[in-house]
JSON list of C-alpha atoms in Angstrom, two decimals:
[
{"chain": "A", "resi": 889, "resn": "MET", "atom": "CA", "xyz": [-11.30, -0.64, -14.44]},
{"chain": "A", "resi": 890, "resn": "GLN", "atom": "CA", "xyz": [-13.98, -0.15, -17.14]},
{"chain": "A", "resi": 891, "resn": "GLY", "atom": "CA", "xyz": [-12.92, 1.74, -20.52]},
{"chain": "A", "resi": 892, "resn": "SER", "atom": "CA", "xyz": [-10.15, 2.47, -23.14]},
{"chain": "A", "resi": 893, "resn": "SER", "atom": "CA", "xyz": [-7.15, 4.79, -22.46]},
{"chain": "A", "resi": 894, "resn": "ALA", "atom": "CA", "xyz": [-3.61, 5.54, -24.61]},
{"chain": "A", "resi": 895, "resn": "PHE", "atom": "CA", "xyz": [-0.62, 4.73, -23.15]},
{"chain": "A", "resi": 896, "resn": "GLU", "atom": "CA", "xyz": [3.11, 4.62, -23.43]},
{"chain": "A", "resi": 897, "resn": "ALA", "atom": "CA", "xyz": [5.62, 1.82, -22.50]},
{"chain": "A", "resi": 898, "resn": "ASP", "atom": "CA", "xyz": [8.89, 0.97, -22.40]},
{"chain": "A", "resi": 899, "resn": "TYR", "atom": "CA", "xyz": [10.37, -2.67, -22.35]},
{"chain": "A", "resi": 900, "resn": "SER", "atom": "CA", "xyz": [13.73, -4.04, -21.76]},
{"chain": "A", "resi": 901, "resn": "TRP", "atom": "CA", "xyz": [16.09, -6.69, -20.60]},
{"chain": "A", "resi": 902, "resn": "ARG", "atom": "CA", "xyz": [19.27, -6.30, -18.59]},
{"chain": "A", "resi": 903, "resn": "ASP", "atom": "CA", "xyz": [21.63, -8.93, -17.02]},
{"chain": "A", "resi": 904, "resn": "GLY", "atom": "CA", "xyz": [18.67, -11.19, -17.37]},
{"chain": "A", "resi": 905, "resn": "VAL", "atom": "CA", "xyz": [16.28, -9.42, -15.50]},
{"chain": "A", "resi": 906, "resn": "THR", "atom": "CA", "xyz": [13.34, -7.64, -17.21]},
{"chain": "A", "resi": 907, "resn": "GLU", "atom": "CA", "xyz": [12.94, -3.97, -17.00]},
{"chain": "A", "resi": 908, "resn": "PHE", "atom": "CA", "xyz": [10.00, -1.96, -17.73]},
{"chain": "A", "resi": 909, "resn": "SER", "atom": "CA", "xyz": [7.75, 1.36, -17.73]},
{"chain": "A", "resi": 910, "resn": "LEU", "atom": "CA", "xyz": [4.33, 1.96, -18.63]},
{"chain": "A", "resi": 911, "resn": "ALA", "atom": "CA", "xyz": [2.74, 5.52, -18.63]},
{"chain": "A", "resi": 912, "resn": "SER", "atom": "CA", "xyz": [-0.88, 7.07, -18.92]},
{"chain": "A", "resi": 913, "resn": "ASN", "atom": "CA", "xyz": [-3.30, 9.93, -18.05]},
{"chain": "A", "resi": 914, "resn": "LEU", "atom": "CA", "xyz": [-6.13, 7.36, -17.93]},
{"chain": "A", "resi": 915, "resn": "GLN", "atom": "CA", "xyz": [-8.46, 9.64, -19.89]},
{"chain": "A", "resi": 916, "resn": "GLY", "atom": "CA", "xyz": [-11.47, 7.16, -21.02]},
{"chain": "A", "resi": 917, "resn": "MET", "atom": "CA", "xyz": [-10.78, 4.97, -18.24]},
{"chain": "A", "resi": 918, "resn": "ALA", "atom": "CA", "xyz": [-13.10, 4.44, -15.12]},
{"chain": "A", "resi": 919, "resn": "LEU", "atom": "CA", "xyz": [-11.94, 3.06, -11.97]},
{"chain": "A", "resi": 920, "resn": "GLU", "atom": "CA", "xyz": [-14.10, 1.60, -9.53]},
{"chain": "A", "resi": 921, "resn": "LEU", "atom": "CA", "xyz": [-12.08, 1.75, -6.24]},
{"chain": "A", "resi": 922, "resn": "PRO", "atom": "CA", "xyz": [-12.61, 2.55, -2.99]},
{"chain": "A", "resi": 923, "resn": "ALA", "atom": "CA", "xyz": [-11.84, 6.13, -2.16]},
{"chain": "A", "resi": 924, "resn": "PRO", "atom": "CA", "xyz": [-9.89, 8.23, -3.22]},
{"chain": "A", "resi": 925, "resn": "MET", "atom": "CA", "xyz": [-8.72, 6.17, -6.06]},
{"chain": "A", "resi": 926, "resn": "ALA", "atom": "CA", "xyz": [-11.96, 6.41, -7.87]},
{"chain": "A", "resi": 927, "resn": "LYS", "atom": "CA", "xyz": [-12.42, 8.38, -10.71]},
{"chain": "A", "resi": 928, "resn": "ALA", "atom": "CA", "xyz": [-15.02, 8.65, -13.90]},
{"chain": "A", "resi": 929, "resn": "ALA", "atom": "CA", "xyz": [-13.80, 7.71, -17.15]},
{"chain": "A", "resi": 930, "resn": "ASP", "atom": "CA", "xyz": [-13.43, 11.44, -18.88]},
{"chain": "A", "resi": 931, "resn": "GLN", "atom": "CA", "xyz": [-11.29, 12.25, -15.66]},
{"chain": "A", "resi": 932, "resn": "PRO", "atom": "CA", "xyz": [-7.32, 12.32, -16.50]},
{"chain": "A", "resi": 933, "resn": "MET", "atom": "CA", "xyz": [-5.35, 10.83, -13.98]},
{"chain": "A", "resi": 934, "resn": "GLU", "atom": "CA", "xyz": [-1.81, 10.06, -14.66]},
{"chain": "A", "resi": 935, "resn": "LEU", "atom": "CA", "xyz": [-0.67, 6.46, -13.82]},
{"chain": "A", "resi": 936, "resn": "ARG", "atom": "CA", "xyz": [3.14, 5.35, -13.65]},
{"chain": "A", "resi": 937, "resn": "VAL", "atom": "CA", "xyz": [4.41, 2.11, -13.29]},
{"chain": "A", "resi": 938, "resn": "GLN", "atom": "CA", "xyz": [8.24, 1.12, -13.42]},
{"chain": "A", "resi": 939, "resn": "LYS", "atom": "CA", "xyz": [9.99, -1.78, -12.71]},
{"chain": "A", "resi": 940, "resn": "LYS", "atom": "CA", "xyz": [13.83, -1.11, -13.04]},
{"chain": "A", "resi": 941, "resn": "LEU", "atom": "CA", "xyz": [17.40, -2.95, -12.18]},
{"chain": "A", "resi": 942, "resn": "MET", "atom": "CA", "xyz": [19.14, -1.42, -9.21]},
{"chain": "A", "resi": 943, "resn": "PRO", "atom": "CA", "xyz": [23.02, -0.98, -9.94]},
{"chain": "A", "resi": 944, "resn": "ARG", "atom": "CA", "xyz": [25.15, -3.17, -7.90]},
{"chain": "A", "resi": 945, "resn": "ALA", "atom": "CA", "xyz": [27.31, -0.61, -7.12]},
{"chain": "A", "resi": 946, "resn": "ALA", "atom": "CA", "xyz": [24.40, 0.70, -5.00]},
{"chain": "A", "resi": 947, "resn": "GLN", "atom": "CA", "xyz": [24.50, -2.44, -3.18]},
{"chain": "A", "resi": 948, "resn": "ALA", "atom": "CA", "xyz": [26.21, -4.13, -0.22]},
{"chain": "A", "resi": 949, "resn": "GLY", "atom": "CA", "xyz": [29.48, -1.86, -1.08]},
{"chain": "A", "resi": 950, "resn": "GLY", "atom": "CA", "xyz": [29.56, -2.79, -4.95]},
{"chain": "A", "resi": 951, "resn": "ALA", "atom": "CA", "xyz": [30.53, -6.30, -4.23]},
{"chain": "A", "resi": 952, "resn": "ALA", "atom": "CA", "xyz": [30.29, -8.36, -7.15]},
{"chain": "A", "resi": 953, "resn": "ALA", "atom": "CA", "xyz": [28.76, -11.32, -5.60]},
{"chain": "A", "resi": 954, "resn": "ALA", "atom": "CA", "xyz": [25.89, -8.62, -4.73]},
{"chain": "A", "resi": 955, "resn": "PRO", "atom": "CA", "xyz": [22.74, -9.90, -5.11]},
{"chain": "A", "resi": 956, "resn": "LEU", "atom": "CA", "xyz": [20.43, -8.65, -8.05]},
{"chain": "A", "resi": 957, "resn": "GLN", "atom": "CA", "xyz": [17.76, -5.95, -6.83]},
{"chain": "A", "resi": 958, "resn": "ASP", "atom": "CA", "xyz": [14.94, -4.24, -8.75]},
{"chain": "A", "resi": 959, "resn": "LYS", "atom": "CA", "xyz": [12.32, -1.50, -7.62]},
{"chain": "A", "resi": 960, "resn": "LEU", "atom": "CA", "xyz": [9.13, -1.68, -8.77]},
{"chain": "A", "resi": 961, "resn": "SER", "atom": "CA", "xyz": [7.16, 2.03, -8.33]},
{"chain": "A", "resi": 962, "resn": "PHE", "atom": "CA", "xyz": [3.95, 3.01, -9.00]},
{"chain": "A", "resi": 963, "resn": "SER", "atom": "CA", "xyz": [2.01, 6.48, -8.72]},
{"chain": "A", "resi": 964, "resn": "LEU", "atom": "CA", "xyz": [-1.63, 7.33, -9.54]},
{"chain": "A", "resi": 965, "resn": "GLY", "atom": "CA", "xyz": [-1.90, 10.99, -9.67]},
{"chain": "A", "resi": 966, "resn": "ARG", "atom": "CA", "xyz": [-1.10, 12.64, -6.44]},
{"chain": "A", "resi": 967, "resn": "ILE", "atom": "CA", "xyz": [-3.18, 10.59, -4.28]},
{"chain": "A", "resi": 968, "resn": "ALA", "atom": "CA", "xyz": [-1.18, 7.35, -4.20]},
{"chain": "A", "resi": 969, "resn": "SER", "atom": "CA", "xyz": [2.45, 6.15, -4.58]},
{"chain": "A", "resi": 970, "resn": "ALA", "atom": "CA", "xyz": [4.25, 2.87, -3.94]},
{"chain": "A", "resi": 971, "resn": "SER", "atom": "CA", "xyz": [7.73, 1.62, -4.34]},
{"chain": "A", "resi": 972, "resn": "TRP", "atom": "CA", "xyz": [9.10, -2.01, -3.19]},
{"chain": "A", "resi": 973, "resn": "LEU", "atom": "CA", "xyz": [12.65, -3.29, -3.23]},
{"chain": "A", "resi": 974, "resn": "ARG", "atom": "CA", "xyz": [13.02, -6.85, -4.17]},
{"chain": "A", "resi": 975, "resn": "ASP", "atom": "CA", "xyz": [15.44, -9.54, -4.60]},
{"chain": "A", "resi": 976, "resn": "VAL", "atom": "CA", "xyz": [15.39, -10.85, -7.86]},
{"chain": "A", "resi": 977, "resn": "SER", "atom": "CA", "xyz": [18.50, -13.44, -7.81]},
{"chain": "A", "resi": 978, "resn": "GLY", "atom": "CA", "xyz": [16.31, -16.27, -7.15]},
{"chain": "A", "resi": 979, "resn": "SER", "atom": "CA", "xyz": [13.77, -17.85, -9.43]},
{"chain": "A", "resi": 980, "resn": "GLU", "atom": "CA", "xyz": [10.66, -15.93, -7.57]},
{"chain": "A", "resi": 981, "resn": "PRO", "atom": "CA", "xyz": [11.09, -12.30, -6.45]},
{"chain": "A", "resi": 982, "resn": "LYS", "atom": "CA", "xyz": [11.60, -11.57, -2.61]},
{"chain": "A", "resi": 983, "resn": "VAL", "atom": "CA", "xyz": [10.21, -8.16, -1.43]},
{"chain": "A", "resi": 984, "resn": "ILE", "atom": "CA", "xyz": [12.91, -6.71, 1.07]},
{"chain": "A", "resi": 985, "resn": "ASN", "atom": "CA", "xyz": [11.06, -3.29, 1.96]},
{"chain": "A", "resi": 986, "resn": "GLY", "atom": "CA", "xyz": [8.64, -0.97, 0.93]},
{"chain": "A", "resi": 987, "resn": "GLY", "atom": "CA", "xyz": [6.60, 2.46, 1.09]},
{"chain": "A", "resi": 988, "resn": "ILE", "atom": "CA", "xyz": [2.94, 3.22, 0.37]},
{"chain": "A", "resi": 989, "resn": "LEU", "atom": "CA", "xyz": [1.41, 6.86, 0.32]},
{"chain": "A", "resi": 990, "resn": "LEU", "atom": "CA", "xyz": [-2.11, 7.18, 0.31]},
{"chain": "A", "resi": 991, "resn": "GLY", "atom": "CA", "xyz": [-4.16, 10.44, 0.30]},
{"chain": "A", "resi": 992, "resn": "SER", "atom": "CA", "xyz": [-2.63, 13.86, 1.08]},
{"chain": "A", "resi": 993, "resn": "GLY", "atom": "CA", "xyz": [1.06, 13.94, 0.78]},
{"chain": "A", "resi": 994, "resn": "ALA", "atom": "CA", "xyz": [1.14, 11.11, -1.84]},
{"chain": "A", "resi": 995, "resn": "ASP", "atom": "CA", "xyz": [3.50, 13.01, -4.14]},
{"chain": "A", "resi": 996, "resn": "GLU", "atom": "CA", "xyz": [6.16, 13.00, -1.89]},
{"chain": "A", "resi": 997, "resn": "ASP", "atom": "CA", "xyz": [8.81, 10.78, -1.24]},
{"chain": "A", "resi": 998, "resn": "VAL", "atom": "CA", "xyz": [8.21, 7.05, -0.28]},
{"chain": "A", "resi": 999, "resn": "VAL", "atom": "CA", "xyz": [9.54, 6.14, 2.90]},
{"chain": "A", "resi": 1000, "resn": "VAL", "atom": "CA", "xyz": [10.48, 2.82, 3.43]},
{"chain": "A", "resi": 1001, "resn": "PRO", "atom": "CA", "xyz": [12.17, 0.72, 6.41]},
{"chain": "A", "resi": 1002, "resn": "PRO", "atom": "CA", "xyz": [15.02, -1.54, 6.88]},
{"chain": "A", "resi": 1003, "resn": "SER", "atom": "CA", "xyz": [12.60, -4.44, 6.33]},
{"chain": "A", "resi": 1004, "resn": "GLY", "atom": "CA", "xyz": [8.77, -5.09, 5.51]},
{"chain": "A", "resi": 1005, "resn": "VAL", "atom": "CA", "xyz": [6.37, -2.13, 4.01]},
{"chain": "A", "resi": 1006, "resn": "MET", "atom": "CA", "xyz": [5.40, 0.61, 5.63]},
{"chain": "A", "resi": 1007, "resn": "ALA", "atom": "CA", "xyz": [2.26, 2.61, 5.12]},
{"chain": "A", "resi": 1008, "resn": "ARG", "atom": "CA", "xyz": [1.67, 6.15, 5.56]},
{"chain": "A", "resi": 1009, "resn": "LEU", "atom": "CA", "xyz": [-2.37, 7.13, 4.74]},
{"chain": "A", "resi": 1010, "resn": "GLN", "atom": "CA", "xyz": [-3.66, 10.36, 5.45]},
{"chain": "A", "resi": 1011, "resn": "LEU", "atom": "CA", "xyz": [-7.57, 10.73, 3.99]},
{"chain": "A", "resi": 1012, "resn": "ASP", "atom": "CA", "xyz": [-10.93, 12.13, 4.50]},
{"chain": "A", "resi": 1013, "resn": "THR", "atom": "CA", "xyz": [-12.47, 8.68, 4.57]},
{"chain": "A", "resi": 1014, "resn": "PHE", "atom": "CA", "xyz": [-10.89, 5.51, 4.90]},
{"chain": "A", "resi": 1015, "resn": "ASP", "atom": "CA", "xyz": [-13.29, 2.50, 4.59]},
{"chain": "A", "resi": 1016, "resn": "ILE", "atom": "CA", "xyz": [-11.64, -0.68, 5.57]},
{"chain": "A", "resi": 1017, "resn": "SER", "atom": "CA", "xyz": [-14.20, -2.93, 4.80]},
{"chain": "A", "resi": 1018, "resn": "ALA", "atom": "CA", "xyz": [-14.25, -1.84, 1.26]},
{"chain": "A", "resi": 1019, "resn": "TRP", "atom": "CA", "xyz": [-10.29, -2.58, 0.93]},
{"chain": "A", "resi": 1020, "resn": "GLN", "atom": "CA", "xyz": [-10.50, -5.53, 2.45]},
{"chain": "A", "resi": 1021, "resn": "ALA", "atom": "CA", "xyz": [-13.27, -6.55, 0.28]},
{"chain": "A", "resi": 1022, "resn": "LEU", "atom": "CA", "xyz": [-11.03, -5.83, -2.97]},
{"chain": "A", "resi": 1023, "resn": "PHE", "atom": "CA", "xyz": [-7.91, -7.51, -2.07]},
{"chain": "A", "resi": 1024, "resn": "ARG", "atom": "CA", "xyz": [-10.00, -10.46, -0.94]},
{"chain": "A", "resi": 1025, "resn": "THR", "atom": "CA", "xyz": [-12.35, -10.94, -4.25]},
{"chain": "A", "resi": 1026, "resn": "SER", "atom": "CA", "xyz": [-11.31, -13.28, -6.93]},
{"chain": "A", "resi": 1027, "resn": "ALA", "atom": "CA", "xyz": [-11.48, -12.52, -10.52]},
{"chain": "A", "resi": 1028, "resn": "ASP", "atom": "CA", "xyz": [-14.60, -14.78, -10.82]},
{"chain": "A", "resi": 1029, "resn": "GLY", "atom": "CA", "xyz": [-16.07, -12.42, -8.19]},
{"chain": "A", "resi": 1030, "resn": "THR", "atom": "CA", "xyz": [-16.04, -14.96, -5.03]},
{"chain": "A", "resi": 1031, "resn": "VAL", "atom": "CA", "xyz": [-14.30, -13.82, -1.87]},
{"chain": "A", "resi": 1032, "resn": "ALA", "atom": "CA", "xyz": [-11.06, -15.68, -1.69]},
{"chain": "A", "resi": 1033, "resn": "GLU", "atom": "CA", "xyz": [-10.29, -17.81, 1.76]},
{"chain": "A", "resi": 1034, "resn": "GLN", "atom": "CA", "xyz": [-6.71, -17.14, 2.02]},
{"chain": "A", "resi": 1035, "resn": "THR", "atom": "CA", "xyz": [-4.82, -14.62, 1.02]},
{"chain": "A", "resi": 1036, "resn": "ASP", "atom": "CA", "xyz": [-1.57, -15.61, -1.03]},
{"chain": "A", "resi": 1037, "resn": "ASP", "atom": "CA", "xyz": [1.57, -15.39, 0.78]},
{"chain": "A", "resi": 1038, "resn": "LYS", "atom": "CA", "xyz": [3.27, -13.61, -1.98]},
{"chain": "A", "resi": 1039, "resn": "ALA", "atom": "CA", "xyz": [0.72, -11.25, -2.14]},
{"chain": "A", "resi": 1040, "resn": "LEU", "atom": "CA", "xyz": [0.66, -10.57, 1.59]},
{"chain": "A", "resi": 1041, "resn": "THR", "atom": "CA", "xyz": [4.54, -9.35, 1.29]},
{"chain": "A", "resi": 1042, "resn": "TYR", "atom": "CA", "xyz": [3.60, -6.64, -0.96]},
{"chain": "A", "resi": 1043, "resn": "LEU", "atom": "CA", "xyz": [0.99, -5.27, 1.57]},
{"chain": "A", "resi": 1044, "resn": "PRO", "atom": "CA", "xyz": [1.83, -2.94, 4.43]},
{"chain": "A", "resi": 1045, "resn": "SER", "atom": "CA", "xyz": [3.41, -4.43, 7.76]},
{"chain": "A", "resi": 1046, "resn": "VAL", "atom": "CA", "xyz": [3.36, -1.11, 9.40]},
{"chain": "A", "resi": 1047, "resn": "VAL", "atom": "CA", "xyz": [0.39, 1.49, 8.75]},
{"chain": "A", "resi": 1048, "resn": "ALA", "atom": "CA", "xyz": [0.30, 4.87, 10.02]},
{"chain": "A", "resi": 1049, "resn": "LEU", "atom": "CA", "xyz": [-3.23, 6.39, 9.63]},
{"chain": "A", "resi": 1050, "resn": "ARG", "atom": "CA", "xyz": [-5.13, 9.71, 9.96]},
{"chain": "A", "resi": 1051, "resn": "ALA", "atom": "CA", "xyz": [-8.60, 9.96, 8.55]},
{"chain": "A", "resi": 1052, "resn": "ARG", "atom": "CA", "xyz": [-11.65, 12.35, 9.32]},
{"chain": "A", "resi": 1053, "resn": "GLU", "atom": "CA", "xyz": [-13.80, 8.89, 8.99]},
{"chain": "A", "resi": 1054, "resn": "LEU", "atom": "CA", "xyz": [-12.98, 5.49, 9.05]},
{"chain": "A", "resi": 1055, "resn": "ARG", "atom": "CA", "xyz": [-15.18, 2.74, 8.47]},
{"chain": "A", "resi": 1056, "resn": "LEU", "atom": "CA", "xyz": [-15.01, -0.79, 9.60]},
{"chain": "A", "resi": 1057, "resn": "ALA", "atom": "CA", "xyz": [-17.62, -3.54, 9.74]},
{"chain": "A", "resi": 1058, "resn": "GLY", "atom": "CA", "xyz": [-20.83, -1.13, 9.68]},
{"chain": "A", "resi": 1059, "resn": "HIS", "atom": "CA", "xyz": [-19.12, 1.27, 12.17]},
{"chain": "A", "resi": 1060, "resn": "ARG", "atom": "CA", "xyz": [-17.64, 4.62, 11.86]},
{"chain": "A", "resi": 1061, "resn": "LEU", "atom": "CA", "xyz": [-15.37, 6.34, 13.80]},
{"chain": "A", "resi": 1062, "resn": "HIS", "atom": "CA", "xyz": [-13.95, 10.32, 13.43]},
{"chain": "A", "resi": 1063, "resn": "ASN", "atom": "CA", "xyz": [-10.80, 12.19, 13.54]},
{"chain": "A", "resi": 1064, "resn": "VAL", "atom": "CA", "xyz": [-9.15, 9.08, 13.99]},
{"chain": "A", "resi": 1065, "resn": "VAL", "atom": "CA", "xyz": [-5.28, 8.59, 14.28]},
{"chain": "A", "resi": 1066, "resn": "LEU", "atom": "CA", "xyz": [-4.32, 5.08, 14.14]},
{"chain": "A", "resi": 1067, "resn": "GLY", "atom": "CA", "xyz": [-0.73, 2.78, 13.95]},
{"chain": "A", "resi": 1068, "resn": "GLY", "atom": "CA", "xyz": [-0.63, -0.78, 13.76]},
{"chain": "A", "resi": 1069, "resn": "THR", "atom": "CA", "xyz": [1.34, -3.76, 12.94]},
{"chain": "A", "resi": 1070, "resn": "ARG", "atom": "CA", "xyz": [0.46, -6.82, 11.19]},
{"chain": "A", "resi": 1071, "resn": "GLU", "atom": "CA", "xyz": [1.40, -10.09, 11.44]},
{"chain": "A", "resi": 1072, "resn": "GLY", "atom": "CA", "xyz": [0.01, -12.74, 8.57]},
{"chain": "A", "resi": 1073, "resn": "THR", "atom": "CA", "xyz": [-3.82, -11.31, 8.46]},
{"chain": "A", "resi": 1074, "resn": "GLN", "atom": "CA", "xyz": [-3.88, -10.12, 11.48]},
{"chain": "A", "resi": 1075, "resn": "TRP", "atom": "CA", "xyz": [-3.67, -6.36, 12.56]},
{"chain": "A", "resi": 1076, "resn": "ARG", "atom": "CA", "xyz": [-2.77, -5.08, 16.27]},
{"chain": "A", "resi": 1077, "resn": "THR", "atom": "CA", "xyz": [-3.15, -1.33, 16.13]},
{"chain": "A", "resi": 1078, "resn": "ASN", "atom": "CA", "xyz": [-3.38, 1.40, 18.63]},
{"chain": "A", "resi": 1079, "resn": "VAL", "atom": "CA", "xyz": [-6.49, 3.95, 17.95]},
{"chain": "A", "resi": 1080, "resn": "ASP", "atom": "CA", "xyz": [-7.92, 7.30, 18.96]},
{"chain": "A", "resi": 1081, "resn": "ALA", "atom": "CA", "xyz": [-10.78, 8.84, 17.82]},
{"chain": "A", "resi": 1082, "resn": "ASP", "atom": "CA", "xyz": [-13.74, 11.04, 18.92]},
{"chain": "A", "resi": 1083, "resn": "GLU", "atom": "CA", "xyz": [-15.61, 8.22, 19.70]},
{"chain": "A", "resi": 1084, "resn": "LEU", "atom": "CA", "xyz": [-12.99, 5.91, 21.45]},
{"chain": "A", "resi": 1085, "resn": "SER", "atom": "CA", "xyz": [-9.36, 5.29, 22.43]},
{"chain": "A", "resi": 1086, "resn": "GLY", "atom": "CA", "xyz": [-7.88, 2.08, 22.95]},
{"chain": "A", "resi": 1087, "resn": "TYR", "atom": "CA", "xyz": [-5.98, -1.27, 21.71]},
{"chain": "A", "resi": 1088, "resn": "LEU", "atom": "CA", "xyz": [-7.87, -2.73, 18.69]},
{"chain": "A", "resi": 1089, "resn": "GLU", "atom": "CA", "xyz": [-7.12, -6.24, 17.13]},
{"chain": "A", "resi": 1090, "resn": "TYR", "atom": "CA", "xyz": [-8.72, -7.52, 14.14]},
{"chain": "A", "resi": 1091, "resn": "GLY", "atom": "CA", "xyz": [-8.37, -10.26, 10.98]},
{"chain": "A", "resi": 1092, "resn": "HIS", "atom": "CA", "xyz": [-10.08, -12.44, 8.65]},
{"chain": "A", "resi": 1093, "resn": "ALA", "atom": "CA", "xyz": [-12.10, -15.30, 9.53]},
{"chain": "A", "resi": 1094, "resn": "LYS", "atom": "CA", "xyz": [-13.04, -18.25, 6.99]},
{"chain": "A", "resi": 1095, "resn": "ALA", "atom": "CA", "xyz": [-16.77, -16.53, 6.28]},
{"chain": "A", "resi": 1096, "resn": "GLY", "atom": "CA", "xyz": [-14.72, -13.24, 5.44]},
{"chain": "A", "resi": 1097, "resn": "ARG", "atom": "CA", "xyz": [-16.00, -11.51, 8.54]},
{"chain": "A", "resi": 1098, "resn": "VAL", "atom": "CA", "xyz": [-14.03, -9.02, 10.45]},
{"chain": "A", "resi": 1099, "resn": "LEU", "atom": "CA", "xyz": [-12.79, -10.10, 13.84]},
{"chain": "A", "resi": 1100, "resn": "ALA", "atom": "CA", "xyz": [-12.38, -7.12, 16.51]},
{"chain": "A", "resi": 1101, "resn": "ARG", "atom": "CA", "xyz": [-11.44, -7.06, 20.17]},
{"chain": "A", "resi": 1102, "resn": "PHE", "atom": "CA", "xyz": [-11.01, -3.67, 22.18]},
{"chain": "A", "resi": 1103, "resn": "ALA", "atom": "CA", "xyz": [-8.53, -4.90, 25.13]},
{"chain": "A", "resi": 1104, "resn": "ARG", "atom": "CA", "xyz": [-8.66, -0.92, 26.45]},
{"chain": "A", "resi": 1105, "resn": "LEU", "atom": "CA", "xyz": [-11.63, 1.17, 25.39]},
{"chain": "A", "resi": 1106, "resn": "ARG", "atom": "CA", "xyz": [-13.21, 4.72, 26.41]},
{"chain": "A", "resi": 1107, "resn": "ILE", "atom": "CA", "xyz": [-16.02, 5.76, 25.01]},
{"chain": "A", "resi": 1108, "resn": "ALA", "atom": "CA", "xyz": [-16.37, 9.33, 24.67]},
{"chain": "A", "resi": 1109, "resn": "ARG", "atom": "CA", "xyz": [-20.07, 10.60, 26.03]},
{"chain": "A", "resi": 1110, "resn": "SER", "atom": "CA", "xyz": [-22.36, 13.04, 23.89]},
{"chain": "A", "resi": 1111, "resn": "GLU", "atom": "CA", "xyz": [-23.82, 16.12, 25.19]},
{"chain": "A", "resi": 1112, "resn": "ALA", "atom": "CA", "xyz": [-27.46, 16.40, 25.95]},
{"chain": "A", "resi": 1113, "resn": "SER", "atom": "CA", "xyz": [-28.98, 19.34, 23.81]}
]
């Protein structure tokens, strides 16, 4: 992020838990992020972030002993939104479930599973390597060897993706429909595209490389002109 932008924020305490909200149109702030979240400094884009304590009456039938929960939510224009329900009764917040929307339909309600984090992505272009580099680069610009376990709980454990073009480790696939699940940093996905159809596993090696294996593969033949 480069530049500066005006914002409005509220901060409070309730039942010993912090609550806050922040809103800005990001005018004057450039975002150097993978598509579709990149923007120029003069382009307005509505940002909203909120952390709100959930009423106990809505938890466990209103039982007095119900654990404290809060909801952390985020939206960026009509291109991205997310929310996480967390247990904040302990010393560290624990993610119960969450939902992430990116691309077309991101202004709709976020759908969350009973546990884990569900992501639905519908994009023109999705560059997996660019997103991996973003999340795995530390503040000093070096590539982190491991992703923090706490941070992983906020990332998708289940993903449903549609993209006109998908980029991964120097390869490009077109008209992609992908469904996958994550365990730790290891992904297992079923993928169908113009170029192939099959089952793919990939994760991170210590050197930061992407490891991929196709258990089933169908290569589409191109017709001679």
